[in-house]
Amino acid sequence: MSDTFDAISMLSAVAVLTGLGLGFGALLGLVSERFKREDNPLVEQIDALLPQTQCGQCGYPGCRPYAEAINQGDALNKCPPGGEATIHALADLLGREPEPLDGEAQSEAKVAFIREAECIGCTKCIQACPVDAIIGAAKLMHTVIEDECTGCDLCLDPCPVDCIDMLPRTAPLHQWQPVIAHSPGLITSDRQPAVGSVHVERL
Amino acid sequence: MSNAFDFPGGIHPPERKQRSNQATLIDAPLPGRVTLPLQQHSGQPATPCVAPGDTVKVGSVIAQREGMISSHLHASISGTVREVSTTQIIIDSDGQDEWNRLPSIDWQRAAPNALFERLNESGIVGLGGAGFPTHIKARVVERHTIHTLVINAAECEPYITADDLTLRHYASDVLEGAQIIAKLCGAQHIVIGIEDNKPEAIEALRQAIQKSQPITVELKVISTRYPSGGERQLIKRLLDLNVPSGGLPADVGVLCHNPGTLLAILHAVRDGQPLVSRVVTLTGEAISQPGNRWVRLGTSIKELLEQVGLDHTALHQVIQGGPMMGAPLLTLDTPVTKLTNCLIAATIVELPPAPVESPCIRCGECESVCPVSLLPQQLHWYARANDDAKMERYHLFDCIECGACSYVCPSHIPLVVDYREAKSRIRLQRIETAKAEYAKHRFEFRQARLAREEAEKQARKEARKSQQRRTPTSAVASSEKVDLRGLRIAHAAAKASVKKAEKTLARVAQEDPKQPLDDLEMQLATAQENLKAAESQLAQAKEQQAASAPSQSEESS
């Protein structure tokens, strides 16, 4: 009697659990098919951390392709415009070890400038610009829209007359940053006049 | 002490107002030359509209407002424009002081739009310190209902007596200015908040209130405590309303104005006089005739201080603004602007340089005096570690930079300096992020455009090809297996994203018509390009299928 009872209860438990498993499995399958995303959300997140200069210094045609490559396992250190900060942010996001930057870090923000007197109007730089920041037409002078330029250098090489310069970007007055030197945080007994310290006259 | 009508914290620094509130308010001598910076307000700098050599009168517009949040700039003396640069305009005086006034407006009968326009063309900005253009502040009614206008006469910072003296001399004019603003914003109450250390101004207000109409004015005298002149703090003390974090007083139905601004508003409306001068407190131990003066904007600070007996040998530093929130000037060769409310020429004994800072001992003094109930010591920790995310989580942007924490810090840590630095750093980062996002959208737009052009080119090529081969060989047609279904899906997705972009654009445009929409328009254009590409691909595929279908049917038959 107890044998049959055990068998029934065991079988019913197995049946219920199997049923639940199949039910939820089907539900999950359905949901993943129904709400499938074409794009990879991780790629979006990586792309958001890249500086979007679209300069191609990483060897990919733009920031998004590089984001996709990183997602596939490419190195994190191929973005000179982003510098160390970007590498660290990416390493944080992906849980990888930060690597030193491959290449020279960019010291300051740059902007392309066309020496308009020398421009021959060949439109080659316009075709090269990844963000459509150069305006002009064939045989007419071109010029760079300063606010749109990302300073990616891509217009320099195609120019047949070398009339494009990369100039440091001048920050507007309202983006001025104060330069503040913090004291090292010594305790009082450690304090002594620093050797060769400069006294700055205020007035 | 604290009751429901009170903000937490606060300090009682020595007031030192006696030095400047004894003398009456007089005009400073006319300057021989004025230097007018193009940005004397928050927002975009103004654009010059005069050239060197032009003759101007007092009140002539010399720079026009640029963009949404900006303000006109007027000549403050009559004479000749000497120099126009990207940052400033210099005018040499002809000594005549000829005025160019606008016609007077009877504000009680005038249409609101005429008054708004007058505020706009008079270049009035908030004279309390932030310099927000008043004509934009007045237009707040378009999106908020205002029930109370608060006149912020607390003037809680030590040394400054500009509002005090303004009220003593022009109490009824200030109230009339308040009536104009109350009419514009539809406020039913006017409340004056004033600290009890200004008995003469309070008396003058009491007299003036009786004649002020149409709205009755309520005078609330509050005990002196720094920083009750902070907008949020004063609203809390007077009305017991909490302005939400990141919000404006208008969110709780309150508008706050400084007496000086209200006086300037009256002068602009009644006398047609643009903002060309303001009351400046000249004080400190290093000058011999302290007091308040009506100073023309652009007057050299050095000349101004020398006129009131500046003793260069005793001078240690000149502070613009109050001792708590003001900034020491690195040079005296700088002009008085719309935001210069006080100049303190201090001796070294009066305002000694802060001792060298020691490490934080986490005593919690700063926390107990913070009027916004922040945790200054935690913020200090994260500021020094450049941990911007944590600072934002600890509500760095709610800090009003009053300096109470730095004032009480036993380790003499310049806490507010840290916060200001962090704020400007985070703001810059936000600008950079927005810029990167914009560049990304432009890049995407270009990619979409190139793809569309490629697809169209392909379609043309195919069309030419099919024209040439009138009798298509079935082998070619069937080898090009067309993925019509995939293209249809892509087409539908592109259509959906165009709709979505249109919706977002419409929603944002409706919510805030003043916001720049370039970026969203760009995203819409990208979606449209994508849709065009998908359309031409789909059309091409359909054509191919149509071309191959008859040949297949021929074969089968």
Tab-separated table of C-alpha atoms in Angstrom, chain B residues 107-108 151 171-180 182 190 192 204-218:
chain	number	residue	atom	x	y	z
B	107	TRP	CA	2.630	100.136	-15.945
B	108	GLN	CA	-0.834	99.953	-14.453
B	151	ILE	CA	11.426	90.666	-1.895
B	171	ALA	CA	11.500	102.155	-0.186
B	172	SER	CA	8.365	103.261	-2.041
B	173	ASP	CA	10.079	102.941	-5.447
B	174	VAL	CA	11.205	99.410	-4.635
B	175	LEU	CA	7.648	98.521	-3.663
B	176	GLU	CA	6.324	100.017	-6.900
B	177	GLY	CA	8.827	97.883	-8.817
B	178	ALA	CA	7.534	94.897	-6.858
B	179	GLN	CA	3.957	95.791	-7.857
B	180	ILE	CA	5.020	95.768	-11.519
B	182	ALA	CA	3.541	91.081	-9.157
B	190	ILE	CA	4.057	90.387	-1.808
B	192	ILE	CA	9.378	91.361	2.171
B	204	ALA	CA	11.205	103.209	5.772
B	205	LEU	CA	9.425	100.104	4.508
B	206	ARG	CA	6.726	100.418	7.194
B	207	GLN	CA	6.015	103.931	5.975
B	208	ALA	CA	5.983	102.936	2.321
B	209	ILE	CA	3.856	99.815	2.730
B	210	GLN	CA	0.817	101.872	3.713
B	211	LYS	CA	0.728	103.611	0.347
B	212	SER	CA	1.687	100.646	-1.789
B	213	GLN	CA	-1.097	99.317	-3.980
B	214	PRO	CA	-2.926	97.475	-5.562
B	215	ILE	CA	-1.517	94.432	-3.729
B	216	THR	CA	-0.956	94.742	-0.003
B	217	VAL	CA	2.590	94.120	1.044
B	218	GLU	CA	3.541	92.091	4.089
